Structures are given as structure tokens and as C-alpha cells.
Coordinates of C-alpha atoms in Angstrom, one line a residue:
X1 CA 8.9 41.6 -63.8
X2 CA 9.1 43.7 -60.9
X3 CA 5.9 45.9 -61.7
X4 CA 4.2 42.1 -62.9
X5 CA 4.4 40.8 -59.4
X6 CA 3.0 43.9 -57.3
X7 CA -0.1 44.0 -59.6
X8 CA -0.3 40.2 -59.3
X9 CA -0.1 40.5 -55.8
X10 CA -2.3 43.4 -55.7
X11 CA -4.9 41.1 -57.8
X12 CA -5.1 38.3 -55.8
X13 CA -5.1 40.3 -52.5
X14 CA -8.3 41.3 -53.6
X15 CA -9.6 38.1 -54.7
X16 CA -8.9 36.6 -51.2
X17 CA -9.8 39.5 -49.3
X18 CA -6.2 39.0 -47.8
X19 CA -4.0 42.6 -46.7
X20 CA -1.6 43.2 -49.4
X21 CA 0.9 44.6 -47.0
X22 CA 0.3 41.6 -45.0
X23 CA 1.2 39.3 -48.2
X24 CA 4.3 41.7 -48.8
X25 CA 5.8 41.8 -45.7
X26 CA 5.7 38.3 -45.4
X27 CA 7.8 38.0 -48.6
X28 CA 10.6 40.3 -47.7
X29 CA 11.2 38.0 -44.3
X30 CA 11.4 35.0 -46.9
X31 CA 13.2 36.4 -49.4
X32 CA 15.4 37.6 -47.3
X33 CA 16.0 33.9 -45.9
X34 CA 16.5 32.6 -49.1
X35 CA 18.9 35.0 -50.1
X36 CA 20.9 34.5 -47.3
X37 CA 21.6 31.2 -48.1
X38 CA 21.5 32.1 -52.2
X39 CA 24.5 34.1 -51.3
X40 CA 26.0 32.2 -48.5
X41 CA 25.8 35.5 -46.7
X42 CA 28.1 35.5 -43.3
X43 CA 25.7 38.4 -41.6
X44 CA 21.7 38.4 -41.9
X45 CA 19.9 39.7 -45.0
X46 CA 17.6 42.3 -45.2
X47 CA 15.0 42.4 -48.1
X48 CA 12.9 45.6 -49.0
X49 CA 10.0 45.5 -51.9
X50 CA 9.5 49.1 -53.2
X51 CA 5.6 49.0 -52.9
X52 CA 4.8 51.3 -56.1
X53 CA 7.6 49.8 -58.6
X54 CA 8.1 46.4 -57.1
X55 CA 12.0 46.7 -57.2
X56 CA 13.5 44.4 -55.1
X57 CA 16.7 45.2 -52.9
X58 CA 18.9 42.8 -51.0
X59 CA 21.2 43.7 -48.2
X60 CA 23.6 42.4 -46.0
X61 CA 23.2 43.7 -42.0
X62 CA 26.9 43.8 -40.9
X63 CA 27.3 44.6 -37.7
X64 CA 29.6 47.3 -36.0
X65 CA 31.0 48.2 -32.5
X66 CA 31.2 44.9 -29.6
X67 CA 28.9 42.2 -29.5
X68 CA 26.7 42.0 -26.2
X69 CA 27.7 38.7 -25.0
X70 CA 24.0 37.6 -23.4
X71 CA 22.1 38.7 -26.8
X72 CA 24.4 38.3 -29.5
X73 CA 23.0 41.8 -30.9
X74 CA 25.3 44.7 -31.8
X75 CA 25.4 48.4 -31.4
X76 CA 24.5 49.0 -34.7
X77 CA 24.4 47.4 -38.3
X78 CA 25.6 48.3 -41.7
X79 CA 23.5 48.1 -44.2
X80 CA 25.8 46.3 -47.1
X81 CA 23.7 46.4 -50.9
X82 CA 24.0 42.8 -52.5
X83 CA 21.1 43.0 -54.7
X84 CA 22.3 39.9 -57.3
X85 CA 21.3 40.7 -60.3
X86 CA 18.9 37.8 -60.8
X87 CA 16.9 39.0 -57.8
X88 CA 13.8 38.5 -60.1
X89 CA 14.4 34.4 -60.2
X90 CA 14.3 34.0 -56.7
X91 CA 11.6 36.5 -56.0
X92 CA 9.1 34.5 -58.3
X93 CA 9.7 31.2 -56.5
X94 CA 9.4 32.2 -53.4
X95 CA 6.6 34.6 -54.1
X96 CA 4.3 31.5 -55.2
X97 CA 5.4 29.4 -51.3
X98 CA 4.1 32.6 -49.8
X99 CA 1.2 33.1 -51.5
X100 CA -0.2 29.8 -50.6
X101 CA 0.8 30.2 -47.3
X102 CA -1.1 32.9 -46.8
X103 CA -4.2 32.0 -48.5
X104 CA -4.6 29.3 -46.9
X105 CA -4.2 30.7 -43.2
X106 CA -6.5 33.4 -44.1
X107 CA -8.7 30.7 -45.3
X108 CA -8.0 28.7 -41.5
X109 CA -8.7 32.2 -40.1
X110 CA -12.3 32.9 -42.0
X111 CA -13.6 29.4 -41.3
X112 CA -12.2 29.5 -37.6
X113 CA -14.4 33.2 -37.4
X114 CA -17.5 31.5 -38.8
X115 CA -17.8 28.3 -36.8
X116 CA -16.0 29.2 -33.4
X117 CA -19.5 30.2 -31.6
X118 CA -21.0 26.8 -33.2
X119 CA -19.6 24.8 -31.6
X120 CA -22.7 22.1 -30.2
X121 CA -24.4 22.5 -33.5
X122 CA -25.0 19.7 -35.9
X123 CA -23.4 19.7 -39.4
X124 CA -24.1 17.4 -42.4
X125 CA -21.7 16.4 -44.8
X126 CA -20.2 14.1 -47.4
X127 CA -17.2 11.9 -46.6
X128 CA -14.2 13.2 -49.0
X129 CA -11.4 11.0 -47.7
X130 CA -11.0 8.0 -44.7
X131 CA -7.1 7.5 -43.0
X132 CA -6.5 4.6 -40.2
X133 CA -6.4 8.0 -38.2
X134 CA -9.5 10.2 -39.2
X135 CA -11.8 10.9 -41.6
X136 CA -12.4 14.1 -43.7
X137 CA -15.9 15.6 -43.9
X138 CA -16.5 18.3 -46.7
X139 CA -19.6 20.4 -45.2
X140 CA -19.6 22.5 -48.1
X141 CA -17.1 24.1 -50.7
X142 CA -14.2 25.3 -49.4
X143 CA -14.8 24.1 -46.0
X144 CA -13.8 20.7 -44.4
X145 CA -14.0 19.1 -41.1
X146 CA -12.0 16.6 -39.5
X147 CA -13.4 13.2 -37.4
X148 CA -10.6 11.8 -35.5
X149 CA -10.4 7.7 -34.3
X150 CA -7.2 7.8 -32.9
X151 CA -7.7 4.4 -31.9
X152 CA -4.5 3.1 -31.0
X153 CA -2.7 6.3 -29.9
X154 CA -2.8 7.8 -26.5
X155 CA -3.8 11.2 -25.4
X156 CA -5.6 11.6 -29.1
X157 CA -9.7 11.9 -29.6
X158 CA -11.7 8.8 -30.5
X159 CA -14.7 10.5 -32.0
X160 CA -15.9 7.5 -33.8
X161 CA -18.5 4.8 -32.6
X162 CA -17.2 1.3 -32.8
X163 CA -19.7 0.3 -34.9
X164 CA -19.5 2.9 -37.7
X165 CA -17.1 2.8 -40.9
X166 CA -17.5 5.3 -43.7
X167 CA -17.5 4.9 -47.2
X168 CA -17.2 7.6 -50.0
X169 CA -18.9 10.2 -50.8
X170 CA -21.4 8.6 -47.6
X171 CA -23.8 11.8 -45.9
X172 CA -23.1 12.1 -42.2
X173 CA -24.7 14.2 -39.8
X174 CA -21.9 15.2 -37.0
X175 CA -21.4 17.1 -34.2
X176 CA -19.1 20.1 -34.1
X177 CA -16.6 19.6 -31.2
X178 CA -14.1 22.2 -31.7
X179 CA -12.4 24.8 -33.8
X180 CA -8.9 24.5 -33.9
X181 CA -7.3 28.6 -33.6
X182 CA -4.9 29.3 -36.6
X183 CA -1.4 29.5 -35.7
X184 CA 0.5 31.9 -37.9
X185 CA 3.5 31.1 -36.9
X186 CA 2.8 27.2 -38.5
X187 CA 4.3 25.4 -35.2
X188 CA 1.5 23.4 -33.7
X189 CA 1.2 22.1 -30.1
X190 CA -1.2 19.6 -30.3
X191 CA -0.2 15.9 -30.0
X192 CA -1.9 14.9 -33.5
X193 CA 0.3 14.9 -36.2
X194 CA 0.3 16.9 -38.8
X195 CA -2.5 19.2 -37.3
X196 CA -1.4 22.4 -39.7
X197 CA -2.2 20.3 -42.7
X198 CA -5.4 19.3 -41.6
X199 CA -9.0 20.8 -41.4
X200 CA -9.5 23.3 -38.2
X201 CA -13.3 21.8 -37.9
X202 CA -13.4 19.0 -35.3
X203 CA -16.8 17.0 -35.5
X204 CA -18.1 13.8 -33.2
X205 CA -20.1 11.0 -33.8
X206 CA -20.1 9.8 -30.3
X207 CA -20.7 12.7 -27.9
X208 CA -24.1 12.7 -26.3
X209 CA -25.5 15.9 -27.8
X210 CA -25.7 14.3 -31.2
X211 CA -28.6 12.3 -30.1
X212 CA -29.9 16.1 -28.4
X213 CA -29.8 17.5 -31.6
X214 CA -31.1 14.8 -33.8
X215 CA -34.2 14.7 -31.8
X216 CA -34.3 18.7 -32.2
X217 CA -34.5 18.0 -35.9
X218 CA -37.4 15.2 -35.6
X219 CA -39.1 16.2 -33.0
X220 CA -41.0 19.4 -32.9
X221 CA -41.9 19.6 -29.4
X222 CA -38.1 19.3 -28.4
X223 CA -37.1 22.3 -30.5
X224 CA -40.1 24.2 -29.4
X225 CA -39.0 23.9 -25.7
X226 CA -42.8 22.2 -25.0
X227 CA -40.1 18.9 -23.9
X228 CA -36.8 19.2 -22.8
X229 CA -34.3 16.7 -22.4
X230 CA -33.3 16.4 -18.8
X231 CA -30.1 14.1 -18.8
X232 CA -28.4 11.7 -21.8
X233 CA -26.5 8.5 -20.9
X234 CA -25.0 7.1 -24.0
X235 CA -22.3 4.1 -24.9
X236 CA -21.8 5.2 -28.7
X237 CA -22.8 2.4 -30.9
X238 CA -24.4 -0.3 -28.6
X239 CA -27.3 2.1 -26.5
X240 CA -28.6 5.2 -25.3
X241 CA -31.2 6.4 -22.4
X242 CA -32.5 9.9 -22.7
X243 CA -34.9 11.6 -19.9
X244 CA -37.6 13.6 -21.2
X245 CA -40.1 16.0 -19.6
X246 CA -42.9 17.5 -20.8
X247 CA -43.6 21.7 -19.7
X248 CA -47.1 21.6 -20.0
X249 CA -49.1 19.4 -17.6
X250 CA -51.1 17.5 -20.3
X251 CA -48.2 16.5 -22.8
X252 CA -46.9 12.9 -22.7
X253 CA -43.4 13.5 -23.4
X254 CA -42.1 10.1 -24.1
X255 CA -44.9 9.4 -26.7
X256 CA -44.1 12.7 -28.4
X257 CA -40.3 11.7 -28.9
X258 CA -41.4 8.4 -29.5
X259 CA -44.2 9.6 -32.3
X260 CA -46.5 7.2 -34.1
X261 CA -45.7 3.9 -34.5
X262 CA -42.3 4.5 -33.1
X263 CA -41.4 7.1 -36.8
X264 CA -39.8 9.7 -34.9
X265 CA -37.9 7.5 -32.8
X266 CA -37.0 5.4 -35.8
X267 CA -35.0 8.0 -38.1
X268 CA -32.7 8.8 -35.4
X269 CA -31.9 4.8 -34.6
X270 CA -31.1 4.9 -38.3
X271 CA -29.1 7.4 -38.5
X272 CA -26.8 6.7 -35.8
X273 CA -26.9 2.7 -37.5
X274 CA -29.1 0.7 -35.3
X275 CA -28.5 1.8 -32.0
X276 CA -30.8 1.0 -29.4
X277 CA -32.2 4.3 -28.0
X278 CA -34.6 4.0 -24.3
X279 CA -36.7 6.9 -23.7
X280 CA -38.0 7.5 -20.3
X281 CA -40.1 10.5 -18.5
X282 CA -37.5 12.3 -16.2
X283 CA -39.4 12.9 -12.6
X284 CA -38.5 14.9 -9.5
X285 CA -38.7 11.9 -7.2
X286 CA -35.7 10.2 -7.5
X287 CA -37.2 6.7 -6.6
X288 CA -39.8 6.8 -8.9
X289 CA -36.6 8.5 -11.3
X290 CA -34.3 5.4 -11.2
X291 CA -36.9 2.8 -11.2
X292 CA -37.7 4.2 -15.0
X293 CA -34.2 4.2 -15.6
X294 CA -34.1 0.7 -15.4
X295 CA -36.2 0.2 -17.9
X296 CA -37.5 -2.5 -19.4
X297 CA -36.9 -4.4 -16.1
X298 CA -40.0 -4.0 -13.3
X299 CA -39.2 -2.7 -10.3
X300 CA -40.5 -4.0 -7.0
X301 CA -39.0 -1.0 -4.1
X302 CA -36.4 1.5 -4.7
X303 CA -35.0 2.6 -1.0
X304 CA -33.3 5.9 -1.3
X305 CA -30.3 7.0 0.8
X306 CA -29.9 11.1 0.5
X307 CA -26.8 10.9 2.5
X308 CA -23.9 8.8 0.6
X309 CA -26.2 9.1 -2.9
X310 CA -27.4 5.4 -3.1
X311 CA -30.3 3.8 -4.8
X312 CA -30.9 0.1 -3.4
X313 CA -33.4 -0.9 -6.0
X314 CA -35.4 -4.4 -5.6
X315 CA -36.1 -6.5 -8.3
X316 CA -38.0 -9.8 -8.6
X317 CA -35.9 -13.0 -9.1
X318 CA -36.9 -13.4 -12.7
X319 CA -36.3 -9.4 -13.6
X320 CA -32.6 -9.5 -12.3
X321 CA -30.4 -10.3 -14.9
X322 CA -32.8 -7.6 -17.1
X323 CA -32.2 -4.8 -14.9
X324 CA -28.6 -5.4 -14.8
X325 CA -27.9 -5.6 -18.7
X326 CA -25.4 -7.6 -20.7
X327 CA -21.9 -7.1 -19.2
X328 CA -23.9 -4.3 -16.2
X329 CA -24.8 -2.2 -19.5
X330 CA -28.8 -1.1 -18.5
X331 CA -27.4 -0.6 -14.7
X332 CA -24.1 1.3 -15.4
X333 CA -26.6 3.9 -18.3
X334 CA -29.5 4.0 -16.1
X335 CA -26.4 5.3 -13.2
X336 CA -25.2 7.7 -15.7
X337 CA -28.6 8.9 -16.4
X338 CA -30.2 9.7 -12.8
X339 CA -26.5 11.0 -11.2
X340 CA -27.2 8.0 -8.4
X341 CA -25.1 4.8 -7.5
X342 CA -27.2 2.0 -8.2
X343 CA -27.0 -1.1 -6.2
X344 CA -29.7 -4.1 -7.5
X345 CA -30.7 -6.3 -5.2
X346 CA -33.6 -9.6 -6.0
X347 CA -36.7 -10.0 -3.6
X348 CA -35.0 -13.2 -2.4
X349 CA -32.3 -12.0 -1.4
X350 CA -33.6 -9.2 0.5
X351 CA -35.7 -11.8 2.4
X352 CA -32.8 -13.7 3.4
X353 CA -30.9 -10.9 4.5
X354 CA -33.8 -8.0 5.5
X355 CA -34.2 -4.6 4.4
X356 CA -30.8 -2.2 4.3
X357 CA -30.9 -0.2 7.3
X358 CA -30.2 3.5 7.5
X359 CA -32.5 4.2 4.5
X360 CA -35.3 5.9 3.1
X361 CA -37.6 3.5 1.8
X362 CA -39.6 4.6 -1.3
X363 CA -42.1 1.9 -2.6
X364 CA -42.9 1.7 -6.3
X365 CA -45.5 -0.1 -6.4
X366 CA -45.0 -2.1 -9.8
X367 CA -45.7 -6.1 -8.5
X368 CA -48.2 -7.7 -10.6
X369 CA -48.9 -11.0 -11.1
X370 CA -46.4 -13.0 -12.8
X371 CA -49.2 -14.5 -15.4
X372 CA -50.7 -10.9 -16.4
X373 CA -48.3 -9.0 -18.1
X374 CA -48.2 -5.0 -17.2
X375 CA -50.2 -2.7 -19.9
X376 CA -48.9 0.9 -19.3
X377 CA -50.9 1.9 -22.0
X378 CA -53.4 4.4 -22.4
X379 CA -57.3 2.9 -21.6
X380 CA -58.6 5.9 -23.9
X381 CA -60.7 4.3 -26.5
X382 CA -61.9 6.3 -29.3
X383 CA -65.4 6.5 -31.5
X384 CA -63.7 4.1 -34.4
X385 CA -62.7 1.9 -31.5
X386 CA -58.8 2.4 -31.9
X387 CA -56.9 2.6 -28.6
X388 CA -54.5 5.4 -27.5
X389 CA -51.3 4.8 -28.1
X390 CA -49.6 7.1 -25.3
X391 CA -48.3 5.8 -22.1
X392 CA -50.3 6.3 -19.0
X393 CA -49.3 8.7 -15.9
X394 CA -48.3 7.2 -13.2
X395 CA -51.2 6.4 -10.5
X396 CA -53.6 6.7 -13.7
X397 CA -55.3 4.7 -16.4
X398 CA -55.0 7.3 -18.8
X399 CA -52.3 9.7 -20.6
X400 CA -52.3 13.2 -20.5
X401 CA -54.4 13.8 -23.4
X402 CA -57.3 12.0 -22.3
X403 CA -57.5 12.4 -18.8
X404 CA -59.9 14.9 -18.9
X405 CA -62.0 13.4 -21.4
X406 CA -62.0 10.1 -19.8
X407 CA -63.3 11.3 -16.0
X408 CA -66.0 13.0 -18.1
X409 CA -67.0 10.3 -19.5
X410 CA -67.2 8.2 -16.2
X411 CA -69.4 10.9 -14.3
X412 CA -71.8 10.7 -17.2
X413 CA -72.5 6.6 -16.8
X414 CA -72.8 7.6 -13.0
X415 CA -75.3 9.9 -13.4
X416 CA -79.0 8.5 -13.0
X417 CA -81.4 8.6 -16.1
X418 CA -83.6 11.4 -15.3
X419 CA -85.8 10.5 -19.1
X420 CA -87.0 7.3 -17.0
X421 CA -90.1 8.4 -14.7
X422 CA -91.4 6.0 -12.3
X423 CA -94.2 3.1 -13.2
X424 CA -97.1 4.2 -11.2
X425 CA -99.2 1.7 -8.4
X426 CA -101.6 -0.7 -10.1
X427 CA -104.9 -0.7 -8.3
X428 CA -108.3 -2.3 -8.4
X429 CA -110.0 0.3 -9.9
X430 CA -107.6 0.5 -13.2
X431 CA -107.9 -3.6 -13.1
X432 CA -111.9 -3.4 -13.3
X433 CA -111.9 -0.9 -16.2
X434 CA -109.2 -3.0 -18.2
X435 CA -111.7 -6.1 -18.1
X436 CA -114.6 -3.8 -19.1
X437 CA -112.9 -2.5 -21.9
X438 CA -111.5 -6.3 -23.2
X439 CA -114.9 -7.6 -23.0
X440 CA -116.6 -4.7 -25.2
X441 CA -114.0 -5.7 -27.7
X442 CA -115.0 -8.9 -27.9
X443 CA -118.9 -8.3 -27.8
X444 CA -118.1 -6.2 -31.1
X445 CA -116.0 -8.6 -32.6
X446 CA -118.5 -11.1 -32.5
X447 CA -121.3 -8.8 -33.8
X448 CA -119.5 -8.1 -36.8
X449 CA -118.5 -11.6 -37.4
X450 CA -122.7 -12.5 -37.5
X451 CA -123.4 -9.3 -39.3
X452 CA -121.0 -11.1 -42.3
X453 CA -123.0 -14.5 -42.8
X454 CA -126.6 -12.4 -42.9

């Protein structure tokens, strides 16, 4: 029996790619446990596994000369041989606890090598299992991950949006958080329960990079680096504003994360289930930055204040309860977005009470009239007749794309017809030889008509 568990050790060691010494050390510390209490031992056990036989020997450490009264230790021990003589029994059982014990740590270990420098990246998996408390992702055999919605429990992660329940055996795409760090001595610190048990993986469905990465995955530009996301505002589940801005001069960035027809745009609403996703271009002005923000609302003025950080932005009357957002929603995003405190104010009331004094006034020029609605589209107009689609730069009729072509266009109509010449002066002269020439027409008309009846 002895030789039959050192070569089953021995085989499995090298299944799991796990230190055999490791695995055998650790059963000599529990052996040694169990026999203590087997044989209702009054010192400590010692357990020794001969490493080429497998023989097993049990013995009791009794210990000799006085007792130091801080550490309890003695001078020396005695090394009493109890071996039982069903040492075999015991060995067996609690061979099999520490096997799996150390499988799965060395398990904990390998997946905590692998995906403790991804943490950021975006995983996809298939929901195994859903708890009141969290819900397990498998990501792909033999590794799990782990999305907590502690929702009722203090000082524990709420990685879930509100709006979102899982079903079995449902894809997700997630967001790895963290890696929990494998704890071989099994005595966990963390506030979640049961933590040991669980997977080490950590994903999100709520952290703002999700949307980052998403729109890496559908828009090519983004993971090119041509766009780059400046700054992400999100409320997981209800809406999101992302500022974008395009690298290279004649790119429109929000069309390109927008794509045609709103597609690209589309499959990452879907996938994070309907929520509302504003894209606007990012711009180094900050008054021309949080009047965008506040998209879809029109801005009248935006006065900047360096000092304290304040944006007073003006409104029309009618655009006020759009730029502030169900329960301050659009405000309180587009303050997360541009970094500024954001006070609205409406035109009327900044008549009554006058302009905020102590500020930098920035005008954005956005008042139109109330009839005509705003086209910030593209004027481009193609050969088939089918309008650009992009949005326009600001201070221009046209996008990036067809700025160029457009201006060249225009200095063509401007330029004069050169094919045209001039008509020349009529005079008498050219008069007098036109009348000649009508009349010797007619003179031979009428010969050839009395030529016919002869």
C-alpha cells in the first residue's frame, strides 16, 4: 500500500505539473494532525514518508528539560515511535483531502499567473451558475470568473448594472477587474464570504472601460489609435457619454464610432441591453468642450471661470429641462465627462439677473431661429445625389472628408468661362451686306419657281 501511494502520488504530480515533494510534505503535516488526535497523543506528532518505499512512521515529540515560560518550547524533544499498525487507513484518507487541496491551489496559482497582467482586458463567456450574491462566468475549461452584486451588503463590489439579469448558459462579454492572489495557507481576508471556494477571476459589467473596449472591438479606427477616447462618463444601465478625437486632421471621429446608419454604434447598445450611449468630439477649448457635453440640448454662451473650475452655461428657456436630464442625469454625465462643475442657467434668467461677474465669457454661437431646426450635417452632395452623412466641423459646412473637395468645387463656379468670347460690334457695313445677300435669295427663289411652270 505504501509503495501504491508514492507512485500514485508520483503519477498525478506529473499530470498536474504540481512538485511532488511539495504534495508530500504537505501530507506528513496532516497526517501528523490526524494522528495526533487518532491516538489522543498528549505531545505533538511527527510524521515522516520514506520517499523511495513510502513507509510511513508516526512519532510522538516528548519534550525534555524546563519549559520556557514565554514560548512554551522545550530544550529538546524525544522522538517517541507510535507508528499504529493501521497507519495505511489513515494515510489513504487523508492523502485524497490533500490531494485536492493542492490541485486546486496549484490550479488558483496557474490561472492567477495567466490573467494577473490582464487585468483591463475584455473576456467573453457563458453563465454557469447565478447566487443572490454573484454570478459565475466559465471563460473557458477549467477556468471561471466571478461577477459580484453584492447588493445589499456593505463594503462588497456591485459589478452588476441594474438593469441586467442572467440566464443560463447566456454569452457575456465582461471586464476583468481583478485577480484574487492564492493564499496557501486557506485563511482569506477579504470581506466576501467564502472567497477560497470561489473563482480568483473578478470581472465587471459596469466599469467604464467596458464601453472602451467594446468600441476597440467594433471600431477599427479606435484600435488603430487613428481615434482615441479622451474621457468616459457612464451610469451603468440607464446612459453613457464618451469623448472622441480624431489624430489626423481630416477624420470625423464621432461619425467613425458612430458608422453607417448608426451599425457600429448599434452592437455595443446591444450588448450592454439598451443603453443609451452619446458620442461627442472631445476639443481643447473647454467652452466649446462642455457645450457638446450637453448634448442634445443647444447651447446659447458657455462663460468659463479658470480659477474655481466653473462652467456657467446658458441655455434658451425651452432647452432647459433638456440640458439638465431627468433627475440632473445629462448635467451630472456631461460634469463627469469634461472634469468641470456645471452650473445651467436659462437666457431669461440671466436677463433678469445679468451676466456672472468675475468670468471669462466664451460665446458659442449656437442661437438659431426657433422655427428652423439646426442641420449639423455635412452639405457634401455626391454624383448620385446622396448626402454625407458625417457631421460638420465646427465654423464649417462641411466634415472632414469633404472639405477639400467642396472649396474646390466652389472656386470652379467662381471662375469666369473663358470658352465664351465676346459678340463683336454690329455695324452698317455688315447690315448692308446681310440685305444684299436676303434679296439674291429671293430673286433666285423666284426664278426657279417660273422656270417650273415653263
Amino acid at each position: 500500500m505504501a509503495s501504491e501511494l508514492v507512485e500514485a502520488l508520483a503519477q498525478l504530480s506529473a499530470e498536474k505539473n504540481i512538485d511532488e515533494l511539495v504534495v508530500l510534505d504537505r501530507l506528513e503535516q496532516s497526517l501528523a494532525e490526524s494522528y495526533q488526535q487518532v491516538l489522543r497523543l498528549d505531545w505533538d506528532a511527527r510524521v515522516t514518508i520514506d520517499r523511495n518505499t513510502g513507509d510511513i512512521y508516526v512519532y510522538e515529540l516528548v519534550g525534555q528539560g524546563e519549559e520556557d515560560p514565554e514560548t512554551g518550547e522545550y530544550e529538546s524533544y524525544l522522538e517517541v515511535d507510535v507508528t499504529p499498525d493501521d497507519v495505511s487507513r489513515v494515510a489513504a484518507q487523508n492523502a485524497k483531502k490533500v490531494i485536492n487541496s493542492v490541485v486546486r491551489e496549484a490550479a488558483r496559482a496557474s490561472i492567477y499567473q495567466e490573467f494577473a497582467d490582464r487585468k483591463g482586458e475584455l473576456v467573453t463567456g457563458t453563465v454557469l451558475q447565478t447566487t443572490p450574491d454573484f454570478t459565475i462566468i466559465k471563460i473557458r475549461d477549467g477556468v471561471e470568473a466571478e461577477l459580484p452584486h453584492f447588493e445589499n451588503r456593505a463594503n462588497e463590489r456591485n459589478e452588476r448594472p441594474a438593469n441586467e439579469r442572467y440566464q443560463h448558459n447566456q454569452r457575456l462579454k465582461a471586464l476583468v477587474i481583478d485577480v484574487r492572489e492564492p493564499n496557501p495557507t486557506g485563511v482569506t481576508t477579504a470581506a466576501a464570504r467564502a472567497e477560497a471556494s470561489r473563482p480568483p477571476i473578478i470581472v465587471s459589467r459596469s466599469h467604464p472601460d467596458l464601453i472602451r473596449r467594446l468600441l476597440e472591438l467594433e471600431v477599427p479606427e479606435i484600435y488603430d489609435g487613428v481615434v482615441e477616447v479622451k474621457s468616459i462618463a457612464r451610469e451603468a444601465g440607464a446612459r453613457s457619454k464618451i469623448a472622441v478625437h480624431a489624430r489626423e486632421h481630416n477624420l470625423d471621429p464621432v461619425g467613425a464610432c458612430v458608422g453607417p446608419k448608426g451599425s457600429r454604434i448599434r452592437l455595443v447598445v446591444n450588448e450592454l441591453r439598451g443603453e443609451r450611449i452619446d458620442v461627442i468630439q472631445w476639443d481643447e477649448n473647454p467652452a466649446t468642450y462642455v457645450a457638446s457635453a450637453l448634448s442634445p440640448a443647444k447651447v446659447s454662451n458657455v462663460l468659463i471661470d479658470e480659477d474655481t473650475h466653473y462652467a456657467t452655461v446658458i441655455v434658451p428657456d425651452d432647452q432647459l429641462s433638456l440640458a439638465i436630464g431627468k433627475e440632473g442625469q445629462n448635467a451630472r454625465l456631461a460634469a463627469r465627462l469634461t472634469g468641470w462643475h456645471i452650473d445651467i442657467k436659462s437666457s431669461s434668467l440671466i436677463a433678469a439677473e445679468g451676466m456672472p461677474a468675475g468670468t471669462t465669457a466664451s460665446l458659442i454661437d449656437t442661437e438659431e431661429d426657433e422655427e428652423t431646426p439646426v442641420d449639423t450635417r455635412c452639405e457634401y452632395v455626391n454624383a448620385d445625389g446622396v448626402r454625407c452623412r458625417n457631421h460638420a466641423r465646427p465654423g464649417s459646412r462641411y466634415c472632414g472628408v469633404h472639405a477639400n473637395a467642396a472649396q474646390t468645387e466652389e472656386a470652379a463656379e467662381e471662375e469666369p468661362a473663358k470658352a465664351v468670347e465676346e459678340p463683336e460690334e454690329v455695324t452698317e457695313e455688315m447690315l448692308a451686306d446681310a440685305a444684299a445677300a436676303v434679296a439674291e435669295k429671293e430673286q433666285a427663289e423666284e426664278q426657279e419657281e417660273e422656270d417650273s411652270l415653263i
